[in-house]
Coordinates of C-alpha atoms in Angstrom, one line a residue:
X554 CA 122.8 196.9 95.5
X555 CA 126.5 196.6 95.7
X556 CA 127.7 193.3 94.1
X557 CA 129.9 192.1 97.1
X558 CA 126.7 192.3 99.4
X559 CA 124.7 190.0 96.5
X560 CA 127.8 187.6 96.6
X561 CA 128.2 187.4 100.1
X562 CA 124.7 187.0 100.9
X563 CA 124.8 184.0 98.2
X564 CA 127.7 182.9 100.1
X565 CA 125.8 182.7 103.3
X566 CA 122.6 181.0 101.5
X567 CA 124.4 178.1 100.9
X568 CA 126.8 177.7 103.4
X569 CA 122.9 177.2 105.3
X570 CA 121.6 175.5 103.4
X571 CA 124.8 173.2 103.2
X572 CA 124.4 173.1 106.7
X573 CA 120.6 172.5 106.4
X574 CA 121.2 169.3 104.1
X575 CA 124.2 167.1 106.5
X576 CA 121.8 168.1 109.4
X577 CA 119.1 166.1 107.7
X578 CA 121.1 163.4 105.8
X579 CA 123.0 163.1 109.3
X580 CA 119.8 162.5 110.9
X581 CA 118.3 160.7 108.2
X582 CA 121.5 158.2 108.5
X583 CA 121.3 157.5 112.4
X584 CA 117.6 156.9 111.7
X585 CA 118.2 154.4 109.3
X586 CA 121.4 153.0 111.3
X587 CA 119.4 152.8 114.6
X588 CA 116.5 151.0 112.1
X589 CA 119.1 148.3 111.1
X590 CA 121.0 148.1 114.4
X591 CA 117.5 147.5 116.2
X592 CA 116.2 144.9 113.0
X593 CA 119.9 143.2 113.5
X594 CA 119.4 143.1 116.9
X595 CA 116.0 141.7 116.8
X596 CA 117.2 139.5 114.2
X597 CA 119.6 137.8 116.2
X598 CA 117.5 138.0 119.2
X599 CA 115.0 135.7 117.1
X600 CA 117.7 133.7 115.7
X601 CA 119.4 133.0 119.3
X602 CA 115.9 131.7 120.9
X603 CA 115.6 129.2 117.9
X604 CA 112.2 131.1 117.2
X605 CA 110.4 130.7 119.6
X606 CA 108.4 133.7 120.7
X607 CA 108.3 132.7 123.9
X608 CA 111.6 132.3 124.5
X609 CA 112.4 135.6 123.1
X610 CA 110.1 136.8 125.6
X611 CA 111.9 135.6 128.0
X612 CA 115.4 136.6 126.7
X613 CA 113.6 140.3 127.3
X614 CA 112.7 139.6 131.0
X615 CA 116.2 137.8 131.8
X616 CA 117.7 141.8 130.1
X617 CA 115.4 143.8 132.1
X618 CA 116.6 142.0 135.2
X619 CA 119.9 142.0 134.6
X620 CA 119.8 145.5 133.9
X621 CA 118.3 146.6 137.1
X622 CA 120.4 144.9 139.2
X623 CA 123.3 146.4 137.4
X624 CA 121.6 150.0 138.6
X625 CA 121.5 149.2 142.2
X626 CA 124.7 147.9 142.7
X627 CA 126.3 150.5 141.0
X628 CA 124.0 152.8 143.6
X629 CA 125.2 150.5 146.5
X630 CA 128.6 150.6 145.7
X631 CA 129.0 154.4 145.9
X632 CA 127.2 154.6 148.9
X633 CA 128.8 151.6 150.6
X634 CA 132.4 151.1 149.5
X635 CA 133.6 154.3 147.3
X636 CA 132.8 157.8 149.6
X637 CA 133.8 156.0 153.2
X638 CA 137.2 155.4 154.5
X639 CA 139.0 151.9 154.7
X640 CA 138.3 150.5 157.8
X641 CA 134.8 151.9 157.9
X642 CA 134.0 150.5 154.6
X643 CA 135.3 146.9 155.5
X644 CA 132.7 147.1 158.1
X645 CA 129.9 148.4 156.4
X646 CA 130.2 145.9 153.7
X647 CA 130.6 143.4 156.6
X648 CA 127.5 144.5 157.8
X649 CA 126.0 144.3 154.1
X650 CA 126.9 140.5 153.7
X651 CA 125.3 139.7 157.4
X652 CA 122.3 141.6 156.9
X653 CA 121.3 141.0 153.6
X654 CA 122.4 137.9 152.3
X655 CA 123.1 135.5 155.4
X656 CA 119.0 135.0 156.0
X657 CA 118.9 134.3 152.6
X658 CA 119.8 131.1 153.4
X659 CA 116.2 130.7 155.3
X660 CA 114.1 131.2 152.3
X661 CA 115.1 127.6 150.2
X662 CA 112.5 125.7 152.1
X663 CA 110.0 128.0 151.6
X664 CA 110.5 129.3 148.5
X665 CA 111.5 126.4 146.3
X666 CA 108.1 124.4 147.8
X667 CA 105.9 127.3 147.3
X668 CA 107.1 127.9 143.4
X669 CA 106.7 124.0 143.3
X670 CA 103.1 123.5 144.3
X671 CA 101.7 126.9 142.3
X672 CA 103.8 125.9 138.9
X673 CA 100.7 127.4 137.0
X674 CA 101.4 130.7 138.2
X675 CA 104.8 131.0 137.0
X676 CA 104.2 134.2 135.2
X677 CA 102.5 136.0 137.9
X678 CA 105.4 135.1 140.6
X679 CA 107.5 136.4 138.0
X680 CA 105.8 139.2 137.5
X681 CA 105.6 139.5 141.3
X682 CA 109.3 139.3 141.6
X683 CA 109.4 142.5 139.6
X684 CA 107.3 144.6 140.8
X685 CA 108.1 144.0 144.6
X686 CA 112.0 145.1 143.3
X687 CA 110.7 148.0 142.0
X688 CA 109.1 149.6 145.3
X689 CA 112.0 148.4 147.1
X690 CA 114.3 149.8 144.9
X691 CA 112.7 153.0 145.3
X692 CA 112.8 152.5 148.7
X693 CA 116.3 152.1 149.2
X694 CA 116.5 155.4 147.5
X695 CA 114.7 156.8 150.2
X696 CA 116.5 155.4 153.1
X697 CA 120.4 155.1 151.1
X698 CA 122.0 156.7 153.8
X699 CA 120.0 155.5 156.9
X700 CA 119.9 151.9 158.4
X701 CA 116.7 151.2 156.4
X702 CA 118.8 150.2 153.5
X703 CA 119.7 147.0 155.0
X704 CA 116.2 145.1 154.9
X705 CA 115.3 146.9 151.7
X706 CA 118.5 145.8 150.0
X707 CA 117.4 142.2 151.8
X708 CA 114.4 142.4 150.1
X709 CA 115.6 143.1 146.6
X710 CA 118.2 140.1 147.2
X711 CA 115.9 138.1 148.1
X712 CA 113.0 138.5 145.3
X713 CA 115.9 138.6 142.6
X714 CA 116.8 135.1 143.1
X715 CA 113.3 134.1 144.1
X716 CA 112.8 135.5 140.5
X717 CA 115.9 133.5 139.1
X718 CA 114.1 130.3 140.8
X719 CA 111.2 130.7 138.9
X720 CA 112.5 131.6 135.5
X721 CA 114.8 128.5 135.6
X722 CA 112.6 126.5 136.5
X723 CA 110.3 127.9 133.4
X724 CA 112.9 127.7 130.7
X725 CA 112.5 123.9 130.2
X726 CA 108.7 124.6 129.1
X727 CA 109.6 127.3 126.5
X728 CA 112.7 125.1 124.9
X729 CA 112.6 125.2 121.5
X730 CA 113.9 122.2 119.5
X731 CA 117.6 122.2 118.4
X732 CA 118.6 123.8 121.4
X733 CA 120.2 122.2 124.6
X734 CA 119.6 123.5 128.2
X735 CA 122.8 124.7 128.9
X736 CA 122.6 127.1 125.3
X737 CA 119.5 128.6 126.4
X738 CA 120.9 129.7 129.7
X739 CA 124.0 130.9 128.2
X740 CA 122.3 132.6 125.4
X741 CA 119.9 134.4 128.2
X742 CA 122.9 135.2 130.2
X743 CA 124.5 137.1 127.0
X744 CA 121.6 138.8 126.8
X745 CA 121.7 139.8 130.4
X746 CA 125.2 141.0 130.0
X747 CA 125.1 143.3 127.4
X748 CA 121.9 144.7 128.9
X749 CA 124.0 145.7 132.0
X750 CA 127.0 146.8 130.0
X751 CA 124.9 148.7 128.2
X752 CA 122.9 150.5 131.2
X753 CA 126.1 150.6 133.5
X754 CA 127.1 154.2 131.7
X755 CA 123.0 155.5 132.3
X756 CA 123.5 154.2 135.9
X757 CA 127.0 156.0 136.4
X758 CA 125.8 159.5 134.6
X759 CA 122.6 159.2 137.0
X760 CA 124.8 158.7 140.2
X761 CA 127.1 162.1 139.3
X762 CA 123.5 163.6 139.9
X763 CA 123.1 161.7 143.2
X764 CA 123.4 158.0 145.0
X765 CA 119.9 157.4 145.1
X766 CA 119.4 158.3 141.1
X767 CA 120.8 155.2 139.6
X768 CA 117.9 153.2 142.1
X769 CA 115.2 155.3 140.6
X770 CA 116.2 154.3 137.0
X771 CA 116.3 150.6 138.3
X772 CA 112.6 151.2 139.4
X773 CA 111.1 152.3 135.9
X774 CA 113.0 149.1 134.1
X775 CA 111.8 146.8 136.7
X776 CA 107.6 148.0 136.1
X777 CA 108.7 147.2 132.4
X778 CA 109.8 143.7 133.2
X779 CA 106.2 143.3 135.0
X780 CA 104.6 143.8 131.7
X781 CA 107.3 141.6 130.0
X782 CA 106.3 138.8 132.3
X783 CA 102.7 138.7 131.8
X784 CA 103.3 138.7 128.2
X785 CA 105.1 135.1 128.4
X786 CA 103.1 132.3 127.0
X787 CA 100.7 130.5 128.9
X788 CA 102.7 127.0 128.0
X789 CA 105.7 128.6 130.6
X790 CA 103.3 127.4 133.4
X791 CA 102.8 123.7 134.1
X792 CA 99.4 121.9 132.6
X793 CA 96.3 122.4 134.1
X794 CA 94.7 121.6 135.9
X795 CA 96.3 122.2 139.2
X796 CA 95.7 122.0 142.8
X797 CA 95.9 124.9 145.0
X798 CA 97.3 123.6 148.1
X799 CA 95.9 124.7 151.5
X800 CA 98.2 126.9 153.7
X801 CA 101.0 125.6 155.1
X802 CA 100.6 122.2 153.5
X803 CA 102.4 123.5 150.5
X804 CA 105.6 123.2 153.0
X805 CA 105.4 119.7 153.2
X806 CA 105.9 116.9 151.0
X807 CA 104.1 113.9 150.9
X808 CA 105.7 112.0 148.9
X809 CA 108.8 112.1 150.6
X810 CA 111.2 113.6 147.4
X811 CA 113.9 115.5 148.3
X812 CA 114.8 118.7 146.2
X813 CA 118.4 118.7 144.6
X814 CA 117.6 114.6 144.2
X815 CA 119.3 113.9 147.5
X816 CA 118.8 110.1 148.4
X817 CA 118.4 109.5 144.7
X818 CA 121.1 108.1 142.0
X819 CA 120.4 111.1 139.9
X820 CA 121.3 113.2 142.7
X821 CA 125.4 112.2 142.5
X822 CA 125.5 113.9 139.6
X823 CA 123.5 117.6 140.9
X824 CA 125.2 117.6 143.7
X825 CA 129.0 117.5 142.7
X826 CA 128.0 119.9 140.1
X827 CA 126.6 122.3 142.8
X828 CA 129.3 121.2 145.3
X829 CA 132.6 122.3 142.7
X830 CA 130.4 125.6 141.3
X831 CA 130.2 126.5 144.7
X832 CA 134.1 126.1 145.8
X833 CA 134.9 128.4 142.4
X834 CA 131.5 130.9 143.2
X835 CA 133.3 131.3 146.7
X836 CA 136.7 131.8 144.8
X837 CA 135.4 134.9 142.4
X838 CA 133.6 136.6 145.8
X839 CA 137.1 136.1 147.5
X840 CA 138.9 138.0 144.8
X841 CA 136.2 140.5 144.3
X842 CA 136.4 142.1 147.8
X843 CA 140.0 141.1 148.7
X844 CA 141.5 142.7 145.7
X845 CA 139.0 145.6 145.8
X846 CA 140.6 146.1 149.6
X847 CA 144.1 145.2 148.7
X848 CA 144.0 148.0 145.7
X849 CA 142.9 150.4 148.2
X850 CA 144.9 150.2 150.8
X851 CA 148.4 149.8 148.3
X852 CA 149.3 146.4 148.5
X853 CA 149.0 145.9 145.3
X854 CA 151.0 147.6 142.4
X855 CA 148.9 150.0 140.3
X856 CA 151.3 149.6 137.6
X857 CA 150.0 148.3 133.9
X858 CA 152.4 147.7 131.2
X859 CA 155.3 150.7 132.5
X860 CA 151.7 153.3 133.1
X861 CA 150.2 154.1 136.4
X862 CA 147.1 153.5 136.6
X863 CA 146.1 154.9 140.0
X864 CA 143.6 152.7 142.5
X865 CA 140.3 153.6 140.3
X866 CA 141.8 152.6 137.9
X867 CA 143.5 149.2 139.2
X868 CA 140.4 148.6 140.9
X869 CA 137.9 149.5 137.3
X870 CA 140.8 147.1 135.7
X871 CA 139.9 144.3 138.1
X872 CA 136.2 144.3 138.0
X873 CA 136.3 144.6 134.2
X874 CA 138.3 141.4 134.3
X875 CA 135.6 139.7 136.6
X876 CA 132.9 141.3 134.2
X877 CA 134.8 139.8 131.2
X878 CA 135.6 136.5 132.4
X879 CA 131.6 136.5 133.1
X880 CA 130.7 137.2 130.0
X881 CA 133.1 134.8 128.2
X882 CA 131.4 132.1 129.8
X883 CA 128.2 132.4 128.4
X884 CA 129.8 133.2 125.0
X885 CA 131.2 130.3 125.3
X886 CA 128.2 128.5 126.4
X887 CA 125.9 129.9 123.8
X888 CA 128.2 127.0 121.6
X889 CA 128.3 124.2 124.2
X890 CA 126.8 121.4 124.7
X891 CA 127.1 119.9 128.4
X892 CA 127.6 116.6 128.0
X893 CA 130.3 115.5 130.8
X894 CA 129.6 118.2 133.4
X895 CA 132.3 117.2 136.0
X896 CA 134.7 116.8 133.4
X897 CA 134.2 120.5 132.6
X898 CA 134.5 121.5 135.9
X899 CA 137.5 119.4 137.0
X900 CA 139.6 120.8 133.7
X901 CA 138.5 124.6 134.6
X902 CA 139.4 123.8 138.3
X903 CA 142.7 123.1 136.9
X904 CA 143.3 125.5 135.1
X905 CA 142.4 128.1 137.9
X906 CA 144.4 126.6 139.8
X907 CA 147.7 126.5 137.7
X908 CA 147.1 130.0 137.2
X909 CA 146.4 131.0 140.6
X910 CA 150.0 129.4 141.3
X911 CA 151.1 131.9 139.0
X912 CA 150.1 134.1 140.1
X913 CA 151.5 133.8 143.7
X914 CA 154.5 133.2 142.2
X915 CA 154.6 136.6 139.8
X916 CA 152.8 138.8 142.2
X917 CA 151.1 141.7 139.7
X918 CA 148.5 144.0 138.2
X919 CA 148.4 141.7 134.8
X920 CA 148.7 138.1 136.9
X921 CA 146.2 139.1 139.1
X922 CA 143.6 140.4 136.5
X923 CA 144.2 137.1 134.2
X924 CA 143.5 135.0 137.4
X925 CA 139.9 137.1 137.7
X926 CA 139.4 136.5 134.0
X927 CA 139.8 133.0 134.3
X928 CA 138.0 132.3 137.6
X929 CA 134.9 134.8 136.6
X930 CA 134.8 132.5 133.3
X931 CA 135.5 129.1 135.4
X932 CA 132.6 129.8 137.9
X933 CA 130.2 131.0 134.8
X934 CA 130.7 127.7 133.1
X935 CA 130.0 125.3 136.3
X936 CA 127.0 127.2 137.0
X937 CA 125.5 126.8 133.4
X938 CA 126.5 123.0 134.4
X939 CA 124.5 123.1 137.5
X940 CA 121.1 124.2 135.7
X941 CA 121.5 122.0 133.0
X942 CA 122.1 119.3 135.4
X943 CA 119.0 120.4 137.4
X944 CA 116.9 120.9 134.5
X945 CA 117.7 117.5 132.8
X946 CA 117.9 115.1 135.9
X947 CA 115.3 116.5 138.4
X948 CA 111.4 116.4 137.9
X949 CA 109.4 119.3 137.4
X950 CA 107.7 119.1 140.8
X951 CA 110.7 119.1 142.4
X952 CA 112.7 121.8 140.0
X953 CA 112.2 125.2 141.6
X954 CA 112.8 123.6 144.9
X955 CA 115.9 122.3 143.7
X956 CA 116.8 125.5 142.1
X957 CA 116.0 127.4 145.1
X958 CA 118.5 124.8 147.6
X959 CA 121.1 125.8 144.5
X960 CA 120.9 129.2 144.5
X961 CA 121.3 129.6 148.2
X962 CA 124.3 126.8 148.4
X963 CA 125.8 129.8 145.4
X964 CA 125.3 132.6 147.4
X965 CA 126.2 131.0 150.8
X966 CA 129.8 130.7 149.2
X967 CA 130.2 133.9 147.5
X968 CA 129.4 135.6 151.0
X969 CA 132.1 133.1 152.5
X970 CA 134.4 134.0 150.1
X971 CA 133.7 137.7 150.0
X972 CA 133.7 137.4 153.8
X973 CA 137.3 135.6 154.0
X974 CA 138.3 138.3 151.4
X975 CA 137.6 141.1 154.2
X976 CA 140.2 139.2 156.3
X977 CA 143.5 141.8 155.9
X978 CA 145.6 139.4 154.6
X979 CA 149.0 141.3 152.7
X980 CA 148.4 140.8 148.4
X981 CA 150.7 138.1 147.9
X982 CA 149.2 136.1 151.3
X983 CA 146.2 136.1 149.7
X984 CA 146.6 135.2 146.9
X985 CA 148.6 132.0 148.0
X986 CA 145.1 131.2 150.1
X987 CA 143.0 131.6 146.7
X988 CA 146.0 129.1 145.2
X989 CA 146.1 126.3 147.9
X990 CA 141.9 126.5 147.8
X991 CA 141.8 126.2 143.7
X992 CA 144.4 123.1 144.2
X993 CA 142.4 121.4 146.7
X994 CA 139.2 122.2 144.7
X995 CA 141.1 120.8 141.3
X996 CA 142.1 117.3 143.2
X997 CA 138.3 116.9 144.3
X998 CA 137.2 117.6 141.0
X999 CA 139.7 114.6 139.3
X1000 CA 138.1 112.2 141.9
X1001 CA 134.8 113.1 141.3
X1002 CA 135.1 113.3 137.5
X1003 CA 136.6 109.7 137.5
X1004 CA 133.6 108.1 139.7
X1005 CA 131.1 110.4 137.9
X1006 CA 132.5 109.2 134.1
X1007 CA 129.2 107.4 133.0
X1008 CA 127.4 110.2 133.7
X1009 CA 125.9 111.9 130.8
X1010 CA 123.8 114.8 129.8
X1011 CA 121.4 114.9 127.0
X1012 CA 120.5 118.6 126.6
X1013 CA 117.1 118.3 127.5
X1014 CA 114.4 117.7 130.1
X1015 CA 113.8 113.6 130.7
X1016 CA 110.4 112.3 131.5
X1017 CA 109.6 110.8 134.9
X1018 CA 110.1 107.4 132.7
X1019 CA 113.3 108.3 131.3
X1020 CA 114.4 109.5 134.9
X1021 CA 112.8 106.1 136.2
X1022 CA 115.0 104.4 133.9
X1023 CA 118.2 106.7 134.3
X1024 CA 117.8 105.8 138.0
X1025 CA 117.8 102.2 137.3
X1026 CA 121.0 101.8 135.1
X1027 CA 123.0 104.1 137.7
X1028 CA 121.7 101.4 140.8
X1029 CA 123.0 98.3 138.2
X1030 CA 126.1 100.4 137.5
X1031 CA 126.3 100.9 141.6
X1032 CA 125.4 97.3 142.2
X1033 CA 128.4 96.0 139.0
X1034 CA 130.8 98.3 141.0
X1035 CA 130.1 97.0 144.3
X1036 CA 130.1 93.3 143.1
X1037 CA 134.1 94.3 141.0
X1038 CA 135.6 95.5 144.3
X1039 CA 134.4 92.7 146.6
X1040 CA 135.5 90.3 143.9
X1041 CA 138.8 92.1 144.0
X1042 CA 138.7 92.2 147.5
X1043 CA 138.2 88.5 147.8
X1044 CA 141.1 87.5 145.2
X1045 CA 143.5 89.9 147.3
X1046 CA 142.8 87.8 150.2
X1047 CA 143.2 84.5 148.6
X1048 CA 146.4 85.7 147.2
X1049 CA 147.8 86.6 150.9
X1050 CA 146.6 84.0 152.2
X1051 CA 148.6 81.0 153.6
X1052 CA 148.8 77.4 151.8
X1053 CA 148.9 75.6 155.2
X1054 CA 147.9 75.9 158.4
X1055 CA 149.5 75.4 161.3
X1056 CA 149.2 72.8 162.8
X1057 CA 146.2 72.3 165.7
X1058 CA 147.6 71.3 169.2
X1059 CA 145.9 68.8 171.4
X1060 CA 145.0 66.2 168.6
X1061 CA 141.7 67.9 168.0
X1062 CA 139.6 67.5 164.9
X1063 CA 139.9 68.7 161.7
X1064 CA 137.9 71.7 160.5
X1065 CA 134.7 70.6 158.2
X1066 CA 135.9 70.4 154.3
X1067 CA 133.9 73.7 153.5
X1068 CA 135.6 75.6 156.6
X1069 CA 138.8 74.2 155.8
X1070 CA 141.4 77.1 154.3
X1071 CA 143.2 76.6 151.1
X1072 CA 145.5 74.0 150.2
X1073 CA 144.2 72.4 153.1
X1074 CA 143.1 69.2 151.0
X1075 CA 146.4 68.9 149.4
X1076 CA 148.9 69.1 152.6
X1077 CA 147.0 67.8 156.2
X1078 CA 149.8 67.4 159.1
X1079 CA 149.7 64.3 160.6
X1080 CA 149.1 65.2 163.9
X1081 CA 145.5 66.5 163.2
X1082 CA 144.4 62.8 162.2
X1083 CA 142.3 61.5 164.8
X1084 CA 142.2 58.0 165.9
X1085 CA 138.6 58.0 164.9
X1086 CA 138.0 54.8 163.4
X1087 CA 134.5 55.3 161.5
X1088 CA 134.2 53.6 158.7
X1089 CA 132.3 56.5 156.9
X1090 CA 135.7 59.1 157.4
X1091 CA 137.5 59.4 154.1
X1092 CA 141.0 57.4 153.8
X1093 CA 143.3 58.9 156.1
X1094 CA 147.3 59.8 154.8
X1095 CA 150.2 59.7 156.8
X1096 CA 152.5 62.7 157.0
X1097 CA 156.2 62.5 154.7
X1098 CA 157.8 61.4 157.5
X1099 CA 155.6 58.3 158.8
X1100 CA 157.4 55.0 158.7
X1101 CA 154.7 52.2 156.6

């Protein structure tokens, strides 16, 4: 054998087997990396629920959800708003918000009393919740391009916040200790986020192969969260034993409590939350669907930093602001405590709104995504100030109810400010609007936070005795209030009013001594002594000018 074929056939050998050995280390290192990213993951997963198995458990369920609903908008949006032309697709979405979220509005006070009166079969509604999205998911695959997407789409809406209902109204049973309300939400909302960050590139690879693709995916991950949610612990359902209410009855109440604690003193407080997360909720679904129609119809400058960025690419810019500012609220929350929630909102209202005047004034790409950074992260934070304010101040027979009113208030004003944001208004016009509504929202939250600055959260569920007592100091600090401004009221008037009277024609009586005004007993005109001449009348004087 010739000894260039030996040598080059050695050659070859280990140029394989080279090849042979980084095939296996390269695969023996993304094992070992996807082992420690998973262990890290799990790790901090662990670490962020305080320990508690059961809250881990329902980290995983609040990631599944998340992530399925990233998969069927990203379906919806392609079919709705991405492959029809302008007009058509104002009307279409139109039709969307009407359709699908406007009856929402019908199932609070039936939902929320339902959830209430079966409290120990939280699990099972939740694993109700999923499994009814994932045949309707699959549904709307079926019927994407036909009218039957409507009520399907309906349907999903409606069992994914009948699903958020339940779960916030769970989280209080599986706190662990260390840990405030308002962390745990945030915590499960970061959670949530990455879980749609990270299946938002399945769900776009799975729509190149066709609309209906990404909905199929969202079908699979929501049968997993069915299993998820009958693995939660049998403490996330109230104590037994309960009563099953007959039919119908579970609509009423009996006791005459209203959800949300309207009526109540500890109602103030959960209601000017929901009222000033609503006004910047309504904001972010303004800027969501007016910028998304001002982008594509070019009233609005694609240009970034001296590059074009073309309308995808202004509009991806803008809903990766939105998604941002989102997810820098619950980072941000993971490390708050609540303790002054109208304080928070009031300062993020202002600051929204000084930015949105900014904006107006500086009409661009960059001050329009900052004012969609801020709002998304504005609105994040007064939500997570609205559960904790629920889950703190409102008893447990009343909390999904309560949750359920708050919800639909949150998603009555997105679709109001999604449907103001189909309005054609030019860029800068609309912007302005979103300005004057974030200044008007930013004075109401001052007043509020200045009559609302006892108020205080503790981070954690009170007892119907600590409510009790709650209730009590806010009616003596009602009652101290009350009794400050009529004393106030009262000195005012003594202050304005005259030091004589004048005097009473006729030669009629005087008025009684306790009737009589002030200064009266010092100064009494002659002309109002009567020639009364009972010995029991006090001494009478003369006037200043009376001749002895």
């Amino acid at each position: 054998m010739p000894l260039s074929s030996h040598s080059e056939r050695s050659l070859l050998g280990r140029t394989v087997g080279t090849g042979i050995r980084a095939i296996r280390l390269l695969f023996r290192g993304s094992v070992n990396g996807g082992r420690w990213v998973t262990r890290s993951a799990a790790r901090a997963r662990a670490r962020g629920a305080g320990g508690e198995t059961g809250m881990v458990r329902m980290f995983d369920l609040h990631a599944v959800s998340c992530a399925g609903d990233t998969l069927i908008a990203i379906g919806l949006a392609g079919t709705i708003f991405f492959n029809v032309p302008l007009g058509e697709a104002r009307s279409k979405v139109a039709l969307y918000l009407l359709v699908t979220m406007v009856p929402f509005a019908m199932l609070a006070p039936v939902v929320g009393p339902l959830l209430d009166h079966f409290r120990h079969g939280r699990r099972y509604a939740l694993a109700t919740t999923m499994l009814g999205r994932a045949f309707l998911a699959w549904m709307i695959s079926d019927y994407i391009h036909g009218f039957g997407l409507y009520p399907a789409a309906f349907g999903v809406l409606a069992l994914s916040r009948a699903y958020g209902v339940a779960r916030s109204a769970a989280v209080p049973r599986l706190l662990p200790e260390g840990l405030g309300l308002s962390q745990v939400g945030a915590r499960a909302s970061v959670y949530g986020t990455v879980a749609g960050a990270l299946v938002a590139p399945i769900g776009l690879a799975a729509f190149w192969f066709g609309a209906q693709w990404p909905l199929r995916v969202a079908s699979v991950i929501f049968l997993v969260g069915m299993v998820i949610a009958l693995r939660l612990p049998p403490r996330a359902d109230s104590e037994p034993p309960e009563r099953v209410p007959r039919p119908l009855r579970a609509l009423r109440r009996a006791t005459g409590d209203r959800p949300l604690g309207r009526g109540r003193p500890a109602g103030r407080l959960v209601i000017s939350n929901l009222v000033g997360a609503a006004t910047l909720r309504a904001l972010y679904g303004f800027l969501l669907l007016f910028l998304a129609f001002t982008i594509k119809a070019g009233d609005l400058t694609t240009v970034l930093f001296g590059r074009d960025l073309g309308d995808k690419g202004a509009l991806g810019l803008v809903g990766g602001a939105l998604a941002v500012g989102t997810f820098l609220a619950t980072a941000l929350g993971t490390r708050l405590r609540i303790h002054r929630p109208t304080a928070l909102q009031s300062s993020g209202m202002i600051i929204v709104a000084g930015v949105a005047v900014l904006a107006t004034l500086y009409f661009s790409l960059l001050m329009v995504t900052l004012l969609c950074v801020v709002a998304a992260m504005m609105s994040g934070i007064a939500k997570l100030a609205v559960d904790a304010s629920i889950q703190e101040r409102i008893p447990e027979r009343l909390r999904a109810s309560s949750f359920a009113h708050s919800e639909t208030v949150l998603m009555l004003a997105f679709v109001a400010g999604g449907g103001l944001g189909l309005v054609p208004f030019h860029g800068r016009i609309g912007i302005a609007v979103a300005a004057g509504v974030g200044v008007l929202a930013a004075a109401r939250g001052l007043l509020m936070a200045h009559r609302l600055r006892a108020e205080r959260l503790c981070g954690r569920p009170l007892t119907d005795e600590e409510l009790k007592a709650t209730e009590r100091d806010a009616d003596a600090r009602a009652a101290k209030d009350q009794a400050d401004r009529d004393r106030k009221a009262a000195e005012d008037a003594e202050d304005i009013a005259p030091t004589s009277p004048a005097p009473v024609q006729g030669g009629s009586t005087p008025p009684e001594p306790d009737l009589a005004p002030p200064g009266f007993h010092i100064y009494r005109p002659s002309s109002t002594v009567t020639g009364s001449g009972s010995g029991e009348d006090e001494p009478r004087r003369s006037s200043p000018g009376s001749v002895s």
